[in-house]
C-alpha positions as semicolon CSV with decimal commas, in nm:
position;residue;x (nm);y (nm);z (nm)
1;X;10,725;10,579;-0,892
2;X;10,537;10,941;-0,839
3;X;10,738;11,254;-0,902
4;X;10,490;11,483;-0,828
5;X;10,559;11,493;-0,428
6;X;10,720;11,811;-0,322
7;X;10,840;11,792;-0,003
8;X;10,738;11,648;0,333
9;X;10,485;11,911;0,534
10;X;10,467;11,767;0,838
11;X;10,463;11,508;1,126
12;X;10,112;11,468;1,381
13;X;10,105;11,385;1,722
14;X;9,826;11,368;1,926
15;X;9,857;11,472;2,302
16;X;9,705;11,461;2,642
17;X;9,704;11,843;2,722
18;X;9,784;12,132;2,463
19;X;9,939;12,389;2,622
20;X;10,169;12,141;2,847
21;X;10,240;12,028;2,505
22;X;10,381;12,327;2,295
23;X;10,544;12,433;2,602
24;X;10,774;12,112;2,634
25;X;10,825;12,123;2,262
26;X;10,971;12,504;2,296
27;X;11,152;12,480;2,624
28;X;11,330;12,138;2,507
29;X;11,352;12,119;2,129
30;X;11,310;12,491;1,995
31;X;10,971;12,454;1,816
32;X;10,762;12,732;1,794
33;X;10,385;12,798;1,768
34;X;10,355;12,879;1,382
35;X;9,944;12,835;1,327
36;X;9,680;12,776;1,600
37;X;9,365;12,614;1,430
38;X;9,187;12,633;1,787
39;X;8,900;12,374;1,811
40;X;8,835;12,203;1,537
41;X;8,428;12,059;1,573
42;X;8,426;11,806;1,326
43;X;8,751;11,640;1,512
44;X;8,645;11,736;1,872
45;X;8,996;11,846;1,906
46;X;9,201;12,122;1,943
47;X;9,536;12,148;1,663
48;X;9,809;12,377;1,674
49;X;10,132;12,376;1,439
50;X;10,453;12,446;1,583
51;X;10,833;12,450;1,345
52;X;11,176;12,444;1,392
53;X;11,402;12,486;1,130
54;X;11,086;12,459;0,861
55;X;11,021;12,093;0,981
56;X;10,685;12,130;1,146
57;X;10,466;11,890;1,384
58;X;10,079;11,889;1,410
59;X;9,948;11,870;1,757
60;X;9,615;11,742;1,796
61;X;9,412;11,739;2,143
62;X;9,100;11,527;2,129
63;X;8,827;11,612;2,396
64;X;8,877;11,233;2,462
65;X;9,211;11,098;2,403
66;X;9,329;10,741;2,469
67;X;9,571;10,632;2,680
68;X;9,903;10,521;2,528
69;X;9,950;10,154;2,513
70;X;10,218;10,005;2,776
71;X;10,415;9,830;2,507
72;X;10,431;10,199;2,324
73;X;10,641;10,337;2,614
74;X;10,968;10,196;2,546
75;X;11,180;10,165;2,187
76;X;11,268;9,815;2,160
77;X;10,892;9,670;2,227
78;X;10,761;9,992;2,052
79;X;10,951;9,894;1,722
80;X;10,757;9,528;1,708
81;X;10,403;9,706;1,691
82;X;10,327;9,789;1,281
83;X;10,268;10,166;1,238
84;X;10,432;10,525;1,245
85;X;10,730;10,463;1,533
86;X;10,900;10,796;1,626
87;X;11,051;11,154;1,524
88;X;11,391;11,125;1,500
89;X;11,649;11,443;1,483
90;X;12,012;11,476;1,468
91;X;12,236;11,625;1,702
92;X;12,601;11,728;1,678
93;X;12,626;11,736;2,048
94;X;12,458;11,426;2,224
95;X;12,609;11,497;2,569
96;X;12,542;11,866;2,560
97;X;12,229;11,777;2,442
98;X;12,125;11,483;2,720
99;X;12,297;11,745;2,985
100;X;12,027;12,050;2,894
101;X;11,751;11,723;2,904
102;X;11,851;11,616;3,234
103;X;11,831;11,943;3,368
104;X;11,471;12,007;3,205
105;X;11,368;11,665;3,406
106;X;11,309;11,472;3,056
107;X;11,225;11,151;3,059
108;X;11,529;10,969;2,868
109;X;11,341;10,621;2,791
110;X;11,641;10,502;2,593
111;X;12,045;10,495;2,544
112;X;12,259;10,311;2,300
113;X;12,571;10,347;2,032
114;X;12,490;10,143;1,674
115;X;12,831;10,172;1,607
116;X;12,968;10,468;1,546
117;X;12,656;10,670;1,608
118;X;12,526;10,752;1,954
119;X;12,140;10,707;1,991
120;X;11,917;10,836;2,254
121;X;11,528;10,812;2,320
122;X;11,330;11,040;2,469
123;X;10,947;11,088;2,561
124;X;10,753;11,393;2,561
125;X;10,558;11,505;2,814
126;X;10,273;11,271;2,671
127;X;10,469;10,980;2,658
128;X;10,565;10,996;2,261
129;X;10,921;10,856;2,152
130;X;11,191;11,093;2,022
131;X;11,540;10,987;1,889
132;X;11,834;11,192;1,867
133;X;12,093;11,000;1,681
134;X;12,487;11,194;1,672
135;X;12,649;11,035;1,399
C-alpha cells in the first residue's frame, strides 16, 4: 500500500457543449467555474474546472466528441460495462432535492430505496449519470 496520496483532486467529464455544461452544473448542483484553461491544442478541446464544496470536476469539450453509448444511458445496464460509472453525492433532503430537479426539467433516469437509503439517478445535460443517495 502507497501512503504518499494526499487527497482526491478531481473527477473529468467530457461533454457535448461547454457553456450548456457549466450552466446545468451551477443552476442544479451549485458548482462554480473555479479555472478556465480555454482551448487546449494538443487535446483539441476546450477544459474548464468548476467546485462545490472543494470537490471539483474537469470538463472537457473535444472539437469532436462521441456520442454516448445507448447501454451508458441508464444505471442498471450502465453498471455491467467495466470502467469509471458515475459521481455520486449525498443529500439530506432527497424529496426537496428531486422537487427543485423536477422543476429545473432534469432528466431523473433512475429511482430506488437499498434499504434504508433512498437512491436517485440523474443525467446531465450530456447524458452523464449522477447519484444522490439520502441515507
Amino acid at each position: 500500500m502507497t501512503s504518499n496520496i494526499t487527497r482526491v483532486l478531481h473527477t473529468g467529464i467530457s461533454v457535448y457543449n461547454m457553456e450548456e455544461s457549466v450552466e446545468w452544473y451551477r443552476k442544479n448542483l451549485g458548482f462554480e467555474v473555479v479555472k478556465d484553461d480555454g482551448y487546449v491544442p494538443p487535446l483539441k478541446a476546450k477544459i474548464v474546472f468548476i467546485e462545490k464544496d472543494g470537490y471539483q470536476i474537469e470538463l472537457f469539450e473535444y472539437d469532436e466528441p462521441k456520442k454516448m453509448p445507448e447501454d451508458r444511458l441508464m444505471p442498471n445496464t450502465d453498471l455491467q460495462t467495466v470502467g469509471t460509472k458515475h459521481v455520486a453525492f449525498e443529500t439530506d433532503d432527497m424529496d426537496a432535492l428531486k422537487e427543485g430537479f423536477v422543476a429545473n426539467g432534469v432528466d431523473i433516469a433512475h429511482e430506488v430505496r437499498m434499504g434504508q437509503d433512498a437512491v436517485m439517478f440523474v443525467r446531465d445535460c450530456n447524458g452523464v449519470l449522477i447519484e444522490f443517495i439520502q441515507k
